[in-house]
Every structure is written in C-alpha cells, then in structure tokens.
C-alpha atoms as an extended CHARMM CRD file, in Angstrom:
* protein
*
       194  EXT
         1         1  UNK       CA            -24.9490000000       14.0960000000       -3.9180000000  PROA      1               0.0000000000
         2         2  UNK       CA            -23.4010000000       10.3630000000       -4.0510000000  PROA      2               0.0000000000
         3         3  UNK       CA            -20.0080000000        9.0600000000       -2.9680000000  PROA      3               0.0000000000
         4         4  UNK       CA            -16.6630000000       10.6160000000       -3.3900000000  PROA      4               0.0000000000
         5         5  UNK       CA            -14.3550000000        9.2320000000       -6.0780000000  PROA      5               0.0000000000
         6         6  UNK       CA            -12.5850000000        6.1740000000       -4.4150000000  PROA      6               0.0000000000
         7         7  UNK       CA             -9.4370000000        7.2510000000       -5.7790000000  PROA      7               0.0000000000
         8         8  UNK       CA             -9.6700000000       10.7200000000       -5.0240000000  PROA      8               0.0000000000
         9         9  UNK       CA             -8.5140000000       13.0770000000       -1.8160000000  PROA      9               0.0000000000
        10        10  UNK       CA             -9.6890000000       11.7540000000        1.2030000000  PROA      10              0.0000000000
        11        11  UNK       CA            -11.1590000000        8.6720000000       -0.3870000000  PROA      11              0.0000000000
        12        12  UNK       CA            -10.9030000000        4.9090000000        0.5440000000  PROA      12              0.0000000000
        13        13  UNK       CA             -7.7160000000        4.6320000000       -1.9120000000  PROA      13              0.0000000000
        14        14  UNK       CA             -5.9280000000        7.3720000000        0.6540000000  PROA      14              0.0000000000
        15        15  UNK       CA             -6.5840000000        4.9030000000        3.4320000000  PROA      15              0.0000000000
        16        16  UNK       CA             -4.8940000000        1.8740000000        1.6330000000  PROA      16              0.0000000000
        17        17  UNK       CA             -1.9470000000        3.9780000000        0.5410000000  PROA      17              0.0000000000
        18        18  UNK       CA             -1.7000000000        5.6940000000        3.9240000000  PROA      18              0.0000000000
        19        19  UNK       CA             -1.4240000000        2.3950000000        5.7280000000  PROA      19              0.0000000000
        20        20  UNK       CA              1.1540000000        1.1190000000        3.4640000000  PROA      20              0.0000000000
        21        21  UNK       CA              3.4320000000        4.1770000000        3.3570000000  PROA      21              0.0000000000
        22        22  UNK       CA              4.2850000000        3.7630000000        7.1600000000  PROA      22              0.0000000000
        23        23  UNK       CA              7.3740000000        1.6190000000        6.5330000000  PROA      23              0.0000000000
        24        24  UNK       CA             10.7630000000        3.1430000000        7.4770000000  PROA      24              0.0000000000
        25        25  UNK       CA             13.0290000000        3.9180000000        4.4060000000  PROA      25              0.0000000000
        26        26  UNK       CA             16.3060000000        5.4460000000        3.1440000000  PROA      26              0.0000000000
        27        27  UNK       CA             14.4260000000        8.7590000000        2.2280000000  PROA      27              0.0000000000
        28        28  UNK       CA             13.8650000000        9.5160000000        5.6340000000  PROA      28              0.0000000000
        29        29  UNK       CA             10.5410000000        7.9800000000        6.4070000000  PROA      29              0.0000000000
        30        30  UNK       CA             10.5310000000        6.6990000000        9.8060000000  PROA      30              0.0000000000
        31        31  UNK       CA              8.8350000000        3.3910000000       10.8650000000  PROA      31              0.0000000000
        32        32  UNK       CA              5.1480000000        3.8370000000       12.2480000000  PROA      32              0.0000000000
        33        33  UNK       CA              4.2640000000        0.4660000000       13.2440000000  PROA      33              0.0000000000
        34        34  UNK       CA              7.5650000000       -0.2560000000       15.0080000000  PROA      34              0.0000000000
        35        35  UNK       CA              6.0670000000       -0.6060000000       18.4490000000  PROA      35              0.0000000000
        36        36  UNK       CA              2.3960000000       -1.1050000000       19.7100000000  PROA      36              0.0000000000
        37        37  UNK       CA              2.4330000000        2.6470000000       21.0090000000  PROA      37              0.0000000000
        38        38  UNK       CA              3.6290000000        3.5430000000       17.4800000000  PROA      38              0.0000000000
        39        39  UNK       CA              0.8150000000        1.6370000000       15.7880000000  PROA      39              0.0000000000
        40        40  UNK       CA             -1.9350000000        2.9870000000       18.2100000000  PROA      40              0.0000000000
        41        41  UNK       CA             -0.5650000000        6.8050000000       17.5550000000  PROA      41              0.0000000000
        42        42  UNK       CA             -0.7740000000        6.3420000000       13.7740000000  PROA      42              0.0000000000
        43        43  UNK       CA             -4.1620000000        4.7200000000       14.0770000000  PROA      43              0.0000000000
        44        44  UNK       CA             -5.3410000000        7.6820000000       16.2380000000  PROA      44              0.0000000000
        45        45  UNK       CA             -3.8820000000       10.4170000000       14.1230000000  PROA      45              0.0000000000
        46        46  UNK       CA             -5.7430000000        8.5980000000       11.0440000000  PROA      46              0.0000000000
        47        47  UNK       CA             -9.2760000000        8.5660000000       12.8810000000  PROA      47              0.0000000000
        48        48  UNK       CA             -9.1340000000        4.9620000000       13.0820000000  PROA      48              0.0000000000
        49        49  UNK       CA             -8.9920000000        4.2390000000       16.7280000000  PROA      49              0.0000000000
        50        50  UNK       CA            -10.2280000000        5.9510000000       19.5730000000  PROA      50              0.0000000000
        51        51  UNK       CA             -9.1150000000        5.0330000000       23.1650000000  PROA      51              0.0000000000
        52        52  UNK       CA             -7.6970000000        1.3160000000       22.9190000000  PROA      52              0.0000000000
        53        53  UNK       CA             -4.4230000000       -0.1910000000       24.0450000000  PROA      53              0.0000000000
        54        54  UNK       CA             -2.5000000000       -2.0170000000       21.3550000000  PROA      54              0.0000000000
        55        55  UNK       CA             -0.2810000000       -5.1100000000       21.9660000000  PROA      55              0.0000000000
        56        56  UNK       CA              3.1320000000       -5.7080000000       20.2330000000  PROA      56              0.0000000000
        57        57  UNK       CA              1.5560000000       -8.6740000000       18.5490000000  PROA      57              0.0000000000
        58        58  UNK       CA             -1.0070000000       -6.5850000000       16.8980000000  PROA      58              0.0000000000
        59        59  UNK       CA              1.8230000000       -3.9200000000       15.6110000000  PROA      59              0.0000000000
        60        60  UNK       CA              3.5370000000       -7.2240000000       14.1440000000  PROA      60              0.0000000000
        61        61  UNK       CA              0.0600000000       -7.9780000000       12.5840000000  PROA      61              0.0000000000
        62        62  UNK       CA              0.2360000000       -4.7140000000       11.2730000000  PROA      62              0.0000000000
        63        63  UNK       CA              3.3580000000       -4.9090000000        9.7880000000  PROA      63              0.0000000000
        64        64  UNK       CA              2.2570000000       -8.1550000000        8.1510000000  PROA      64              0.0000000000
        65        65  UNK       CA             -1.0600000000       -6.9120000000        6.5130000000  PROA      65              0.0000000000
        66        66  UNK       CA              1.1860000000       -3.9780000000        5.3450000000  PROA      66              0.0000000000
        67        67  UNK       CA              3.3760000000       -6.2220000000        3.7510000000  PROA      67              0.0000000000
        68        68  UNK       CA              0.9360000000       -8.2380000000        2.0140000000  PROA      68              0.0000000000
        69        69  UNK       CA             -0.9290000000       -4.8780000000        0.5480000000  PROA      69              0.0000000000
        70        70  UNK       CA              2.5560000000       -3.5840000000       -0.6110000000  PROA      70              0.0000000000
        71        71  UNK       CA              3.4270000000       -6.8950000000       -2.3240000000  PROA      71              0.0000000000
        72        72  UNK       CA             -0.1520000000       -6.3850000000       -4.4480000000  PROA      72              0.0000000000
        73        73  UNK       CA              0.7360000000       -2.7910000000       -5.0580000000  PROA      73              0.0000000000
        74        74  UNK       CA              4.2370000000       -3.6930000000       -6.2820000000  PROA      74              0.0000000000
        75        75  UNK       CA              2.1880000000       -6.3730000000       -8.6480000000  PROA      75              0.0000000000
        76        76  UNK       CA              0.1120000000       -3.7510000000       -9.6740000000  PROA      76              0.0000000000
        77        77  UNK       CA              3.0020000000       -1.3890000000      -10.9100000000  PROA      77              0.0000000000
        78        78  UNK       CA              4.8220000000       -4.6020000000      -12.8900000000  PROA      78              0.0000000000
        79        79  UNK       CA              7.6390000000       -4.4750000000      -10.5610000000  PROA      79              0.0000000000
        80        80  UNK       CA             10.2520000000       -6.8420000000      -11.9760000000  PROA      80              0.0000000000
        81        81  UNK       CA             11.2430000000       -8.2210000000       -8.5090000000  PROA      81              0.0000000000
        82        82  UNK       CA              7.5490000000       -9.3670000000       -7.4640000000  PROA      82              0.0000000000
        83        83  UNK       CA              7.4640000000      -12.9290000000       -8.3210000000  PROA      83              0.0000000000
        84        84  UNK       CA              4.3880000000      -14.8720000000       -8.5740000000  PROA      84              0.0000000000
        85        85  UNK       CA              4.6590000000      -16.7880000000       -5.2950000000  PROA      85              0.0000000000
        86        86  UNK       CA              5.3530000000      -13.9390000000       -3.5220000000  PROA      86              0.0000000000
        87        87  UNK       CA              2.0250000000      -12.3640000000       -4.8800000000  PROA      87              0.0000000000
        88        88  UNK       CA              0.1480000000      -15.7430000000       -3.8710000000  PROA      88              0.0000000000
        89        89  UNK       CA              1.4770000000      -15.5180000000       -0.4400000000  PROA      89              0.0000000000
        90        90  UNK       CA              0.3620000000      -11.8550000000       -0.2050000000  PROA      90              0.0000000000
        91        91  UNK       CA             -3.4150000000      -12.9130000000       -1.2850000000  PROA      91              0.0000000000
        92        92  UNK       CA             -3.5490000000      -15.9010000000        0.9270000000  PROA      92              0.0000000000
        93        93  UNK       CA             -2.6860000000      -13.4300000000        3.9290000000  PROA      93              0.0000000000
        94        94  UNK       CA             -5.0140000000      -10.9040000000        2.8580000000  PROA      94              0.0000000000
        95        95  UNK       CA             -7.6510000000      -13.6500000000        2.5880000000  PROA      95              0.0000000000
        96        96  UNK       CA             -6.6470000000      -14.6990000000        6.0050000000  PROA      96              0.0000000000
        97        97  UNK       CA             -6.9130000000      -11.1640000000        7.2040000000  PROA      97              0.0000000000
        98        98  UNK       CA            -10.2440000000      -10.8860000000        5.8790000000  PROA      98              0.0000000000
        99        99  UNK       CA            -11.4690000000      -13.8050000000        7.9290000000  PROA      99              0.0000000000
       100       100  UNK       CA            -10.0280000000      -12.3580000000       11.1380000000  PROA      100             0.0000000000
       101       101  UNK       CA            -10.9300000000       -8.6730000000       10.9790000000  PROA      101             0.0000000000
       102       102  UNK       CA            -14.8580000000       -8.8490000000        9.4320000000  PROA      102             0.0000000000
       103       103  UNK       CA            -16.7070000000       -6.0010000000        8.3660000000  PROA      103             0.0000000000
       104       104  UNK       CA            -20.2660000000       -5.4390000000        7.9720000000  PROA      104             0.0000000000
       105       105  UNK       CA            -22.2480000000       -4.0770000000        5.0860000000  PROA      105             0.0000000000
       106       106  UNK       CA            -24.7550000000       -1.4950000000        5.1480000000  PROA      106             0.0000000000
       107       107  UNK       CA            -27.1800000000       -1.2730000000        2.3190000000  PROA      107             0.0000000000
       108       108  UNK       CA            -29.0720000000        2.0720000000        1.7820000000  PROA      108             0.0000000000
       109       109  UNK       CA            -31.2600000000        3.5820000000       -0.9600000000  PROA      109             0.0000000000
       110       110  UNK       CA            -28.1820000000        5.0490000000       -2.2110000000  PROA      110             0.0000000000
       111       111  UNK       CA            -25.9130000000        1.7990000000       -2.5660000000  PROA      111             0.0000000000
       112       112  UNK       CA            -23.7890000000        0.1230000000        0.2090000000  PROA      112             0.0000000000
       113       113  UNK       CA            -20.8890000000        0.4910000000        2.6170000000  PROA      113             0.0000000000
       114       114  UNK       CA            -18.3430000000       -1.5990000000        4.3510000000  PROA      114             0.0000000000
       115       115  UNK       CA            -17.4800000000       -0.8040000000        7.9840000000  PROA      115             0.0000000000
       116       116  UNK       CA            -15.3650000000       -2.4340000000       10.3100000000  PROA      116             0.0000000000
       117       117  UNK       CA            -17.1040000000       -4.5760000000       13.1510000000  PROA      117             0.0000000000
       118       118  UNK       CA            -13.9850000000       -4.5820000000       15.1440000000  PROA      118             0.0000000000
       119       119  UNK       CA            -12.7850000000       -2.2780000000       17.7400000000  PROA      119             0.0000000000
       120       120  UNK       CA             -8.6880000000       -1.5860000000       18.5580000000  PROA      120             0.0000000000
       121       121  UNK       CA             -6.4060000000       -3.3700000000       16.2220000000  PROA      121             0.0000000000
       122       122  UNK       CA             -9.3200000000       -5.3750000000       14.7500000000  PROA      122             0.0000000000
       123       123  UNK       CA            -11.0720000000       -2.1940000000       13.7180000000  PROA      123             0.0000000000
       124       124  UNK       CA             -8.0080000000       -0.7980000000       12.3180000000  PROA      124             0.0000000000
       125       125  UNK       CA             -7.3860000000       -3.6270000000       10.1720000000  PROA      125             0.0000000000
       126       126  UNK       CA            -10.8580000000       -3.8790000000        9.0800000000  PROA      126             0.0000000000
       127       127  UNK       CA            -11.3970000000       -0.3090000000        8.1420000000  PROA      127             0.0000000000
       128       128  UNK       CA             -8.2070000000       -0.7790000000        5.8290000000  PROA      128             0.0000000000
       129       129  UNK       CA             -9.6560000000       -3.7530000000        4.1900000000  PROA      129             0.0000000000
       130       130  UNK       CA            -13.0320000000       -2.0920000000        3.7440000000  PROA      130             0.0000000000
       131       131  UNK       CA            -11.3270000000        0.6840000000        1.8880000000  PROA      131             0.0000000000
       132       132  UNK       CA             -9.2660000000       -1.6640000000        0.0120000000  PROA      132             0.0000000000
       133       133  UNK       CA            -12.6010000000       -3.5490000000       -0.9650000000  PROA      133             0.0000000000
       134       134  UNK       CA            -14.5990000000       -0.1560000000       -1.5130000000  PROA      134             0.0000000000
       135       135  UNK       CA            -11.5380000000        0.7450000000       -4.2890000000  PROA      135             0.0000000000
       136       136  UNK       CA            -11.6760000000       -2.6660000000       -5.8430000000  PROA      136             0.0000000000
       137       137  UNK       CA            -15.7000000000       -2.6350000000       -6.2580000000  PROA      137             0.0000000000
       138       138  UNK       CA            -15.3180000000        0.8040000000       -7.8840000000  PROA      138             0.0000000000
       139       139  UNK       CA            -12.8680000000       -0.4160000000      -10.4650000000  PROA      139             0.0000000000
       140       140  UNK       CA             -9.5800000000        1.6120000000       -9.2190000000  PROA      140             0.0000000000
       141       141  UNK       CA             -7.9040000000       -1.3590000000       -7.3850000000  PROA      141             0.0000000000
       142       142  UNK       CA             -5.0500000000       -1.6880000000      -10.3790000000  PROA      142             0.0000000000
       143       143  UNK       CA             -4.3090000000        2.1260000000       -9.8180000000  PROA      143             0.0000000000
       144       144  UNK       CA             -3.3650000000        1.3490000000       -6.1440000000  PROA      144             0.0000000000
       145       145  UNK       CA              0.1950000000        0.9610000000       -6.9510000000  PROA      145             0.0000000000
       146       146  UNK       CA              4.0240000000        0.8410000000       -5.3100000000  PROA      146             0.0000000000
       147       147  UNK       CA              6.9420000000        2.7190000000       -6.7730000000  PROA      147             0.0000000000
       148       148  UNK       CA              9.0830000000        0.3040000000       -8.7760000000  PROA      148             0.0000000000
       149       149  UNK       CA             12.2180000000        2.2940000000       -7.7090000000  PROA      149             0.0000000000
       150       150  UNK       CA             14.0210000000        0.2390000000       -5.0250000000  PROA      150             0.0000000000
       151       151  UNK       CA             14.2310000000        0.9000000000       -2.2580000000  PROA      151             0.0000000000
       152       152  UNK       CA             11.4570000000        3.5180000000       -2.2840000000  PROA      152             0.0000000000
       153       153  UNK       CA              8.3340000000        1.2400000000       -2.8380000000  PROA      153             0.0000000000
       154       154  UNK       CA              6.4280000000        4.1840000000       -1.8400000000  PROA      154             0.0000000000
       155       155  UNK       CA              2.4420000000        3.7370000000       -2.5520000000  PROA      155             0.0000000000
       156       156  UNK       CA              0.6410000000        6.0640000000       -4.6280000000  PROA      156             0.0000000000
       157       157  UNK       CA             -2.5210000000        6.0750000000       -6.5410000000  PROA      157             0.0000000000
       158       158  UNK       CA             -2.0700000000        6.2670000000      -10.6130000000  PROA      158             0.0000000000
       159       159  UNK       CA             -4.2040000000        8.9420000000      -11.5040000000  PROA      159             0.0000000000
       160       160  UNK       CA             -2.8520000000        9.0200000000      -15.1280000000  PROA      160             0.0000000000
       161       161  UNK       CA             -5.1720000000        8.8120000000      -17.9700000000  PROA      161             0.0000000000
       162       162  UNK       CA             -3.7510000000        5.3500000000      -19.3030000000  PROA      162             0.0000000000
       163       163  UNK       CA             -2.7630000000        3.6620000000      -15.6200000000  PROA      163             0.0000000000
       164       164  UNK       CA              0.7970000000        3.0650000000      -16.9590000000  PROA      164             0.0000000000
       165       165  UNK       CA              2.3190000000        5.2620000000      -14.2040000000  PROA      165             0.0000000000
       166       166  UNK       CA              5.2100000000        2.7290000000      -12.1840000000  PROA      166             0.0000000000
       167       167  UNK       CA              6.9700000000        5.4670000000      -10.0520000000  PROA      167             0.0000000000
       168       168  UNK       CA              5.7890000000        7.4790000000       -7.1480000000  PROA      168             0.0000000000
       169       169  UNK       CA              7.6010000000       10.7160000000       -8.4890000000  PROA      169             0.0000000000
       170       170  UNK       CA              9.6960000000       12.0300000000      -11.4810000000  PROA      170             0.0000000000
       171       171  UNK       CA             12.5930000000       11.6990000000       -8.9960000000  PROA      171             0.0000000000
       172       172  UNK       CA             12.3810000000        7.8370000000       -8.7400000000  PROA      172             0.0000000000
       173       173  UNK       CA             11.6110000000        7.6070000000      -12.3800000000  PROA      173             0.0000000000
       174       174  UNK       CA             14.9280000000        9.2920000000      -13.1540000000  PROA      174             0.0000000000
       175       175  UNK       CA             16.8720000000        7.3200000000      -10.8360000000  PROA      175             0.0000000000
       176       176  UNK       CA             15.5480000000        4.2280000000      -11.8910000000  PROA      176             0.0000000000
       177       177  UNK       CA             16.3280000000        5.3250000000      -15.6290000000  PROA      177             0.0000000000
       178       178  UNK       CA             20.2380000000        6.0800000000      -14.6050000000  PROA      178             0.0000000000
       179       179  UNK       CA             20.2660000000        2.5650000000      -13.0050000000  PROA      179             0.0000000000
       180       180  UNK       CA             19.0460000000        1.0910000000      -16.1700000000  PROA      180             0.0000000000
       181       181  UNK       CA             21.4800000000        2.8870000000      -18.4560000000  PROA      181             0.0000000000
       182       182  UNK       CA             24.4150000000        2.2570000000      -15.7220000000  PROA      182             0.0000000000
       183       183  UNK       CA             23.5090000000       -1.4250000000      -15.9490000000  PROA      183             0.0000000000
       184       184  UNK       CA             23.4340000000       -1.5240000000      -19.6490000000  PROA      184             0.0000000000
       185       185  UNK       CA             26.7720000000        0.4830000000      -19.7460000000  PROA      185             0.0000000000
       186       186  UNK       CA             28.6890000000       -1.9480000000      -17.7920000000  PROA      186             0.0000000000
       187       187  UNK       CA             27.0320000000       -4.9590000000      -19.8280000000  PROA      187             0.0000000000
       188       188  UNK       CA             28.0890000000       -3.1340000000      -23.1180000000  PROA      188             0.0000000000
       189       189  UNK       CA             31.3770000000       -0.9280000000      -22.1900000000  PROA      189             0.0000000000
       190       190  UNK       CA             32.3660000000       -0.3100000000      -25.6960000000  PROA      190             0.0000000000
       191       191  UNK       CA             29.0960000000        1.3860000000      -26.6190000000  PROA      191             0.0000000000
       192       192  UNK       CA             29.2090000000        5.1430000000      -26.8940000000  PROA      192             0.0000000000
       193       193  UNK       CA             26.9870000000        7.3750000000      -24.5880000000  PROA      193             0.0000000000
       194       194  UNK       CA             24.8260000000        9.8600000000      -25.9100000000  PROA      194             0.0000000000
C-alpha cells in the first residue's frame, strides 16, 4: 500500500507544524511549552510521550527547537523579516539538536523509516526531527511554511499547486494587504485610493 503522503493529514508534516503551532499569540492561542507540565501534556496528547516527567530545562529546549523550526518555515514563506543570519542560526541550532536527539533508521523491503531513539523529551524531539527529515526526503520541506502576517506566524502546509502560498488563511492575507496599502498611503498621501 505504501506510505501516506508526507504532506497529507496525519503525516509527518502535521507533526512538525503541530509542534511549531504551540506558541502563544494575539489570536487566542496559548503557550503549550510554558512549563514542563504543559510540554509533557502536549506531548502526551500528540502520542509522542508515554509516562515521563519533564524538566523545566526540557521545556526551554522545546521552545528553542520550536523557534528554530519556525525561522526555517518563515524562510520557506519568503518572510521579509527573516534575515539570513537568523536562518543560519536556526540551521545551526537544528544541526545541534540532531546531534543531541539521534534517531534510528529502520530498513525494510518497502523502504526506510526514522524513529526516535530517546525517551522522554529526547524522544519527543527525536520524533519531531524524524518527521521533518521524512518531509525533506519526500520533497515537501519547502512547503512547510509559517504565515507572513505578523504577529500570526502560524505554521501551515502549502498544498497549493504552485507552492507560492505565504499566509495561513485568507484573513491573514487580507490583513497583510490592508497593512501594505495603508503603508503605501502614508508614503504617498496625495495618491487617490481606489
């Protein structure tokens, strides 16, 4: 039967996007990694953790990994506020995380898969990195994006035919267009509006 689509529902892309979308924002989302118990609860809800106790430093590590993934996703969306130095820093942090949270390769007749080797927080981080790697290997990494509308920056999977989507929703795209128009009007106040 084969593996499900990496970008499809329930696939590895959703694991990565779900991990990144744990941030607090002004739309009402709450911080899911604020404390060790919050992080552990989220990981259990998402089937990434059995019964393990998390530490506050592991919750901090989760926020750092999330931030690095978000920066890469913003770069995939061509977010104008993402500087090359930020992307380099995020890539270095992701490389460091890959060293800290190794995964194991399982080969079979049908292909290969990556799975986390760790338990507890290390297992959660390894699972997220393995999911990201699967998306990369299956050609979908550039379609894992974050909304270019500040402060939303909500992660999403770009399933459009041309892969050019930059906003998580039409509401965010509309808000960004309105902000851009107001900015142009401030620069040229004598320009008539349509």
